[in-house]
Amino acid sequence: MDNLGNAFWLTTVAAFWGLTNPFIKRGSRGVENIKRDNSVRQFLAELRFLFFNWKYLLPFVVNQFGSVLYYITLASADLTLAVPLTNSLTFIFTSISGRLLGEKIQHWETYVGMAFVVIGVLLCVISKY
C-alpha cells in the first residue's frame, strides 16, 4: 500500500479513536461511585458496571475496531508516519467530538495548537513523497 493509502487508513483509525473517547468518558460516569469491601470485588463490580452499560460498551467496541484497523495498517505503514499521524489526529478528533457534545474548550491556545498539529501532520505526509 502506498503512503497516501496508509495515511487515509491511519486517519480513519484516529477518527475511530478520537470520536469515541468522549463517548467512553460519558458512558463510564458512575463507575467511581461503586464501592466494595476488597479490591477483587471492587474490580469485578466495576467490570460488571462497564460491561452491561451500552453507553460505555458500544463506543468501546468501535474504539477497539480502530485498534484492529491500526494493527492491520501497521503491516504496510511507515512507523515514522503511523505513530505521529494517529496520535496527533486522535487528539484533534477527540477535541472536535468533545466540543460537539458540549464540552468547552477553555483557551484559544487549544485551537492554535490544533492548527499546528494539522500542519505538522500534513508536513509529515508530504515529506514521505
mmCIF file with all atom_site columns, C-alpha atoms in Angstrom:
data_model
loop_
_atom_site.group_PDB
_atom_site.id
_atom_site.type_symbol
_atom_site.label_atom_id
_atom_site.label_alt_id
_atom_site.label_comp_id
_atom_site.label_asym_id
_atom_site.label_entity_id
_atom_site.label_seq_id
_atom_site.pdbx_PDB_ins_code
_atom_site.Cartn_x
_atom_site.Cartn_y
_atom_site.Cartn_z
_atom_site.occupancy
_atom_site.B_iso_or_equiv
_atom_site.pdbx_formal_charge
_atom_site.auth_seq_id
_atom_site.auth_comp_id
_atom_site.auth_asym_id
_atom_site.auth_atom_id
_atom_site.pdbx_PDB_model_num
ATOM 1   C CA . MET A 1 1   ? 0.000   0.000  0.000  1.00 0.00 ? 1   MET A CA 1
ATOM 2   C CA . ASP A 1 2   ? 1.282   3.479  -0.780 1.00 0.00 ? 2   ASP A CA 1
ATOM 3   C CA . ASN A 1 3   ? 1.867   6.242  1.761  1.00 0.00 ? 3   ASN A CA 1
ATOM 4   C CA . LEU A 1 4   ? -1.297  8.098  0.780  1.00 0.00 ? 4   LEU A CA 1
ATOM 5   C CA . GLY A 1 5   ? -3.405  4.973  1.292  1.00 0.00 ? 5   GLY A CA 1
ATOM 6   C CA . ASN A 1 6   ? -1.725  4.374  4.644  1.00 0.00 ? 6   ASN A CA 1
ATOM 7   C CA . ALA A 1 7   ? -2.338  7.991  5.623  1.00 0.00 ? 7   ALA A CA 1
ATOM 8   C CA . PHE A 1 8   ? -6.038  7.529  4.820  1.00 0.00 ? 8   PHE A CA 1
ATOM 9   C CA . TRP A 1 9   ? -6.328  4.386  6.964  1.00 0.00 ? 9   TRP A CA 1
ATOM 10  C CA . LEU A 1 10  ? -4.314  5.889  9.807  1.00 0.00 ? 10  LEU A CA 1
ATOM 11  C CA . THR A 1 11  ? -6.552  8.963  9.734  1.00 0.00 ? 11  THR A CA 1
ATOM 12  C CA . THR A 1 12  ? -9.547  6.615  9.869  1.00 0.00 ? 12  THR A CA 1
ATOM 13  C CA . VAL A 1 13  ? -8.012  4.928  12.919 1.00 0.00 ? 13  VAL A CA 1
ATOM 14  C CA . ALA A 1 14  ? -7.516  8.329  14.564 1.00 0.00 ? 14  ALA A CA 1
ATOM 15  C CA . ALA A 1 15  ? -11.177 9.124  13.846 1.00 0.00 ? 15  ALA A CA 1
ATOM 16  C CA . PHE A 1 16  ? -12.331 5.851  15.417 1.00 0.00 ? 16  PHE A CA 1
ATOM 17  C CA . TRP A 1 17  ? -10.217 6.518  18.489 1.00 0.00 ? 17  TRP A CA 1
ATOM 18  C CA . GLY A 1 18  ? -10.834 10.228 18.830 1.00 0.00 ? 18  GLY A CA 1
ATOM 19  C CA . LEU A 1 19  ? -14.549 10.283 18.099 1.00 0.00 ? 19  LEU A CA 1
ATOM 20  C CA . THR A 1 20  ? -15.235 7.542  20.636 1.00 0.00 ? 20  THR A CA 1
ATOM 21  C CA . ASN A 1 21  ? -13.146 8.960  23.506 1.00 0.00 ? 21  ASN A CA 1
ATOM 22  C CA . PRO A 1 22  ? -15.763 11.467 24.747 1.00 0.00 ? 22  PRO A CA 1
ATOM 23  C CA . PHE A 1 23  ? -18.482 8.804  24.493 1.00 0.00 ? 23  PHE A CA 1
ATOM 24  C CA . ILE A 1 24  ? -16.391 6.359  26.527 1.00 0.00 ? 24  ILE A CA 1
ATOM 25  C CA . LYS A 1 25  ? -15.832 9.098  29.105 1.00 0.00 ? 25  LYS A CA 1
ATOM 26  C CA . ARG A 1 26  ? -19.571 9.802  29.291 1.00 0.00 ? 26  ARG A CA 1
ATOM 27  C CA . GLY A 1 27  ? -20.520 6.141  29.360 1.00 0.00 ? 27  GLY A CA 1
ATOM 28  C CA . SER A 1 28  ? -18.217 5.419  32.282 1.00 0.00 ? 28  SER A CA 1
ATOM 29  C CA . ARG A 1 29  ? -19.834 8.041  34.520 1.00 0.00 ? 29  ARG A CA 1
ATOM 30  C CA . GLY A 1 30  ? -20.922 6.434  37.754 1.00 0.00 ? 30  GLY A CA 1
ATOM 31  C CA . VAL A 1 31  ? -18.155 3.845  37.951 1.00 0.00 ? 31  VAL A CA 1
ATOM 32  C CA . GLU A 1 32  ? -16.431 5.996  40.559 1.00 0.00 ? 32  GLU A CA 1
ATOM 33  C CA . ASN A 1 33  ? -19.455 5.580  42.859 1.00 0.00 ? 33  ASN A CA 1
ATOM 34  C CA . ILE A 1 34  ? -19.049 1.803  43.082 1.00 0.00 ? 34  ILE A CA 1
ATOM 35  C CA . LYS A 1 35  ? -17.588 0.796  46.434 1.00 0.00 ? 35  LYS A CA 1
ATOM 36  C CA . ARG A 1 36  ? -16.814 -2.759 47.543 1.00 0.00 ? 36  ARG A CA 1
ATOM 37  C CA . ASP A 1 37  ? -15.001 -4.127 50.587 1.00 0.00 ? 37  ASP A CA 1
ATOM 38  C CA . ASN A 1 38  ? -11.933 -5.578 48.802 1.00 0.00 ? 38  ASN A CA 1
ATOM 39  C CA . SER A 1 39  ? -10.013 -4.949 45.611 1.00 0.00 ? 39  SER A CA 1
ATOM 40  C CA . VAL A 1 40  ? -11.155 -8.106 43.790 1.00 0.00 ? 40  VAL A CA 1
ATOM 41  C CA . ARG A 1 41  ? -14.838 -7.364 44.416 1.00 0.00 ? 41  ARG A CA 1
ATOM 42  C CA . GLN A 1 42  ? -14.244 -3.727 43.519 1.00 0.00 ? 42  GLN A CA 1
ATOM 43  C CA . PHE A 1 43  ? -12.677 -4.722 40.199 1.00 0.00 ? 43  PHE A CA 1
ATOM 44  C CA . LEU A 1 44  ? -15.458 -7.194 39.391 1.00 0.00 ? 44  LEU A CA 1
ATOM 45  C CA . ALA A 1 45  ? -18.190 -4.688 40.272 1.00 0.00 ? 45  ALA A CA 1
ATOM 46  C CA . GLU A 1 46  ? -16.606 -2.019 38.070 1.00 0.00 ? 46  GLU A CA 1
ATOM 47  C CA . LEU A 1 47  ? -16.147 -4.518 35.233 1.00 0.00 ? 47  LEU A CA 1
ATOM 48  C CA . ARG A 1 48  ? -19.794 -5.593 35.509 1.00 0.00 ? 48  ARG A CA 1
ATOM 49  C CA . PHE A 1 49  ? -20.921 -1.956 35.513 1.00 0.00 ? 49  PHE A CA 1
ATOM 50  C CA . LEU A 1 50  ? -18.986 -1.191 32.337 1.00 0.00 ? 50  LEU A CA 1
ATOM 51  C CA . PHE A 1 51  ? -19.764 -4.440 30.518 1.00 0.00 ? 51  PHE A CA 1
ATOM 52  C CA . PHE A 1 52  ? -23.517 -4.122 30.956 1.00 0.00 ? 52  PHE A CA 1
ATOM 53  C CA . ASN A 1 53  ? -23.599 -0.406 30.198 1.00 0.00 ? 53  ASN A CA 1
ATOM 54  C CA . TRP A 1 54  ? -24.280 0.010  26.460 1.00 0.00 ? 54  TRP A CA 1
ATOM 55  C CA . LYS A 1 55  ? -23.380 3.718  26.625 1.00 0.00 ? 55  LYS A CA 1
ATOM 56  C CA . TYR A 1 56  ? -19.855 2.625  27.500 1.00 0.00 ? 56  TYR A CA 1
ATOM 57  C CA . LEU A 1 57  ? -19.650 -0.686 25.661 1.00 0.00 ? 57  LEU A CA 1
ATOM 58  C CA . LEU A 1 58  ? -20.727 0.484  22.191 1.00 0.00 ? 58  LEU A CA 1
ATOM 59  C CA . PRO A 1 59  ? -18.114 3.246  21.820 1.00 0.00 ? 59  PRO A CA 1
ATOM 60  C CA . PHE A 1 60  ? -15.518 0.959  23.418 1.00 0.00 ? 60  PHE A CA 1
ATOM 61  C CA . VAL A 1 61  ? -16.144 -1.710 20.762 1.00 0.00 ? 61  VAL A CA 1
ATOM 62  C CA . VAL A 1 62  ? -15.909 0.884  17.980 1.00 0.00 ? 62  VAL A CA 1
ATOM 63  C CA . ASN A 1 63  ? -12.687 2.174  19.565 1.00 0.00 ? 63  ASN A CA 1
ATOM 64  C CA . GLN A 1 64  ? -11.255 -1.340 19.620 1.00 0.00 ? 64  GLN A CA 1
ATOM 65  C CA . PHE A 1 65  ? -12.214 -1.815 15.981 1.00 0.00 ? 65  PHE A CA 1
ATOM 66  C CA . GLY A 1 66  ? -9.960  1.177  15.332 1.00 0.00 ? 66  GLY A CA 1
ATOM 67  C CA . SER A 1 67  ? -7.180  -0.641 17.185 1.00 0.00 ? 67  SER A CA 1
ATOM 68  C CA . VAL A 1 68  ? -7.606  -3.706 14.968 1.00 0.00 ? 68  VAL A CA 1
ATOM 69  C CA . LEU A 1 69  ? -7.500  -1.496 11.884 1.00 0.00 ? 69  LEU A CA 1
ATOM 70  C CA . TYR A 1 70  ? -4.349  0.177  13.246 1.00 0.00 ? 70  TYR A CA 1
ATOM 71  C CA . TYR A 1 71  ? -2.682  -3.195 13.736 1.00 0.00 ? 71  TYR A CA 1
ATOM 72  C CA . ILE A 1 72  ? -3.550  -4.255 10.184 1.00 0.00 ? 72  ILE A CA 1
ATOM 73  C CA . THR A 1 73  ? -2.344  -0.953 8.719  1.00 0.00 ? 73  THR A CA 1
ATOM 74  C CA . LEU A 1 74  ? 0.974   -1.153 10.579 1.00 0.00 ? 74  LEU A CA 1
ATOM 75  C CA . ALA A 1 75  ? 1.925   -4.131 8.423  1.00 0.00 ? 75  ALA A CA 1
ATOM 76  C CA . SER A 1 76  ? 2.486   -1.823 5.457  1.00 0.00 ? 76  SER A CA 1
ATOM 77  C CA . ALA A 1 77  ? 2.815   1.623  7.033  1.00 0.00 ? 77  ALA A CA 1
ATOM 78  C CA . ASP A 1 78  ? 5.982   3.520  7.738  1.00 0.00 ? 78  ASP A CA 1
ATOM 79  C CA . LEU A 1 79  ? 6.229   3.799  11.529 1.00 0.00 ? 79  LEU A CA 1
ATOM 80  C CA . THR A 1 80  ? 7.684   7.299  11.291 1.00 0.00 ? 80  THR A CA 1
ATOM 81  C CA . LEU A 1 81  ? 4.388   8.266  9.670  1.00 0.00 ? 81  LEU A CA 1
ATOM 82  C CA . ALA A 1 82  ? 1.982   5.970  11.535 1.00 0.00 ? 82  ALA A CA 1
ATOM 83  C CA . VAL A 1 83  ? 2.664   6.893  15.138 1.00 0.00 ? 83  VAL A CA 1
ATOM 84  C CA . PRO A 1 84  ? 2.708   10.703 14.913 1.00 0.00 ? 84  PRO A CA 1
ATOM 85  C CA . LEU A 1 85  ? -0.206  10.787 12.483 1.00 0.00 ? 85  LEU A CA 1
ATOM 86  C CA . THR A 1 86  ? -2.563  8.624  14.528 1.00 0.00 ? 86  THR A CA 1
ATOM 87  C CA . ASN A 1 87  ? -1.634  10.027 17.937 1.00 0.00 ? 87  ASN A CA 1
ATOM 88  C CA . SER A 1 88  ? -1.846  13.676 16.928 1.00 0.00 ? 88  SER A CA 1
ATOM 89  C CA . LEU A 1 89  ? -5.017  13.330 14.885 1.00 0.00 ? 89  LEU A CA 1
ATOM 90  C CA . THR A 1 90  ? -6.657  11.363 17.698 1.00 0.00 ? 90  THR A CA 1
ATOM 91  C CA . PHE A 1 91  ? -6.223  14.496 19.825 1.00 0.00 ? 91  PHE A CA 1
ATOM 92  C CA . ILE A 1 92  ? -7.879  16.590 17.114 1.00 0.00 ? 92  ILE A CA 1
ATOM 93  C CA . PHE A 1 93  ? -10.830 14.218 16.701 1.00 0.00 ? 93  PHE A CA 1
ATOM 94  C CA . THR A 1 94  ? -11.255 13.964 20.480 1.00 0.00 ? 94  THR A CA 1
ATOM 95  C CA . SER A 1 95  ? -11.337 17.749 20.796 1.00 0.00 ? 95  SER A CA 1
ATOM 96  C CA . ILE A 1 96  ? -13.838 18.142 17.970 1.00 0.00 ? 96  ILE A CA 1
ATOM 97  C CA . SER A 1 97  ? -16.206 15.416 19.150 1.00 0.00 ? 97  SER A CA 1
ATOM 98  C CA . GLY A 1 98  ? -15.997 16.618 22.748 1.00 0.00 ? 98  GLY A CA 1
ATOM 99  C CA . ARG A 1 99  ? -16.862 20.111 21.586 1.00 0.00 ? 99  ARG A CA 1
ATOM 100 C CA . LEU A 1 100 ? -19.826 18.787 19.586 1.00 0.00 ? 100 LEU A CA 1
ATOM 101 C CA . LEU A 1 101 ? -21.043 17.027 22.750 1.00 0.00 ? 101 LEU A CA 1
ATOM 102 C CA . GLY A 1 102 ? -20.973 20.289 24.662 1.00 0.00 ? 102 GLY A CA 1
ATOM 103 C CA . GLU A 1 103 ? -17.574 20.165 26.335 1.00 0.00 ? 103 GLU A CA 1
ATOM 104 C CA . LYS A 1 104 ? -15.943 23.561 26.489 1.00 0.00 ? 104 LYS A CA 1
ATOM 105 C CA . ILE A 1 105 ? -12.505 24.316 25.101 1.00 0.00 ? 105 ILE A CA 1
ATOM 106 C CA . GLN A 1 106 ? -11.200 26.777 27.670 1.00 0.00 ? 106 GLN A CA 1
ATOM 107 C CA . HIS A 1 107 ? -8.436  28.609 25.830 1.00 0.00 ? 107 HIS A CA 1
ATOM 108 C CA . TRP A 1 108 ? -7.856  29.907 22.320 1.00 0.00 ? 108 TRP A CA 1
ATOM 109 C CA . GLU A 1 109 ? -4.404  28.334 22.511 1.00 0.00 ? 109 GLU A CA 1
ATOM 110 C CA . THR A 1 110 ? -6.079  24.942 22.086 1.00 0.00 ? 110 THR A CA 1
ATOM 111 C CA . TYR A 1 111 ? -7.297  25.953 18.631 1.00 0.00 ? 111 TYR A CA 1
ATOM 112 C CA . VAL A 1 112 ? -3.862  27.266 17.701 1.00 0.00 ? 112 VAL A CA 1
ATOM 113 C CA . GLY A 1 113 ? -2.325  24.002 18.897 1.00 0.00 ? 113 GLY A CA 1
ATOM 114 C CA . MET A 1 114 ? -4.821  22.010 16.843 1.00 0.00 ? 114 MET A CA 1
ATOM 115 C CA . ALA A 1 115 ? -3.906  24.023 13.751 1.00 0.00 ? 115 ALA A CA 1
ATOM 116 C CA . PHE A 1 116 ? -0.207  23.364 14.349 1.00 0.00 ? 116 PHE A CA 1
ATOM 117 C CA . VAL A 1 117 ? -0.908  19.648 14.769 1.00 0.00 ? 117 VAL A CA 1
ATOM 118 C CA . VAL A 1 118 ? -2.753  19.525 11.442 1.00 0.00 ? 118 VAL A CA 1
ATOM 119 C CA . ILE A 1 119 ? 0.062   21.445 9.718  1.00 0.00 ? 119 ILE A CA 1
ATOM 120 C CA . GLY A 1 120 ? 2.650   19.110 11.246 1.00 0.00 ? 120 GLY A CA 1
ATOM 121 C CA . VAL A 1 121 ? 0.757   16.010 10.120 1.00 0.00 ? 121 VAL A CA 1
ATOM 122 C CA . LEU A 1 122 ? 0.455   17.404 6.605  1.00 0.00 ? 122 LEU A CA 1
ATOM 123 C CA . LEU A 1 123 ? 4.195   18.095 6.541  1.00 0.00 ? 123 LEU A CA 1
ATOM 124 C CA . CYS A 1 124 ? 4.907   14.521 7.693  1.00 0.00 ? 124 CYS A CA 1
ATOM 125 C CA . VAL A 1 125 ? 2.717   13.066 4.943  1.00 0.00 ? 125 VAL A CA 1
ATOM 126 C CA . ILE A 1 126 ? 4.119   15.375 2.266  1.00 0.00 ? 126 ILE A CA 1
ATOM 127 C CA . SER A 1 127 ? 7.701   14.618 3.295  1.00 0.00 ? 127 SER A CA 1
ATOM 128 C CA . LYS A 1 128 ? 7.173   10.938 2.501  1.00 0.00 ? 128 LYS A CA 1
ATOM 129 C CA . TYR A 1 129 ? 6.814   11.692 -1.211 1.00 0.00 ? 129 TYR A CA 1
#
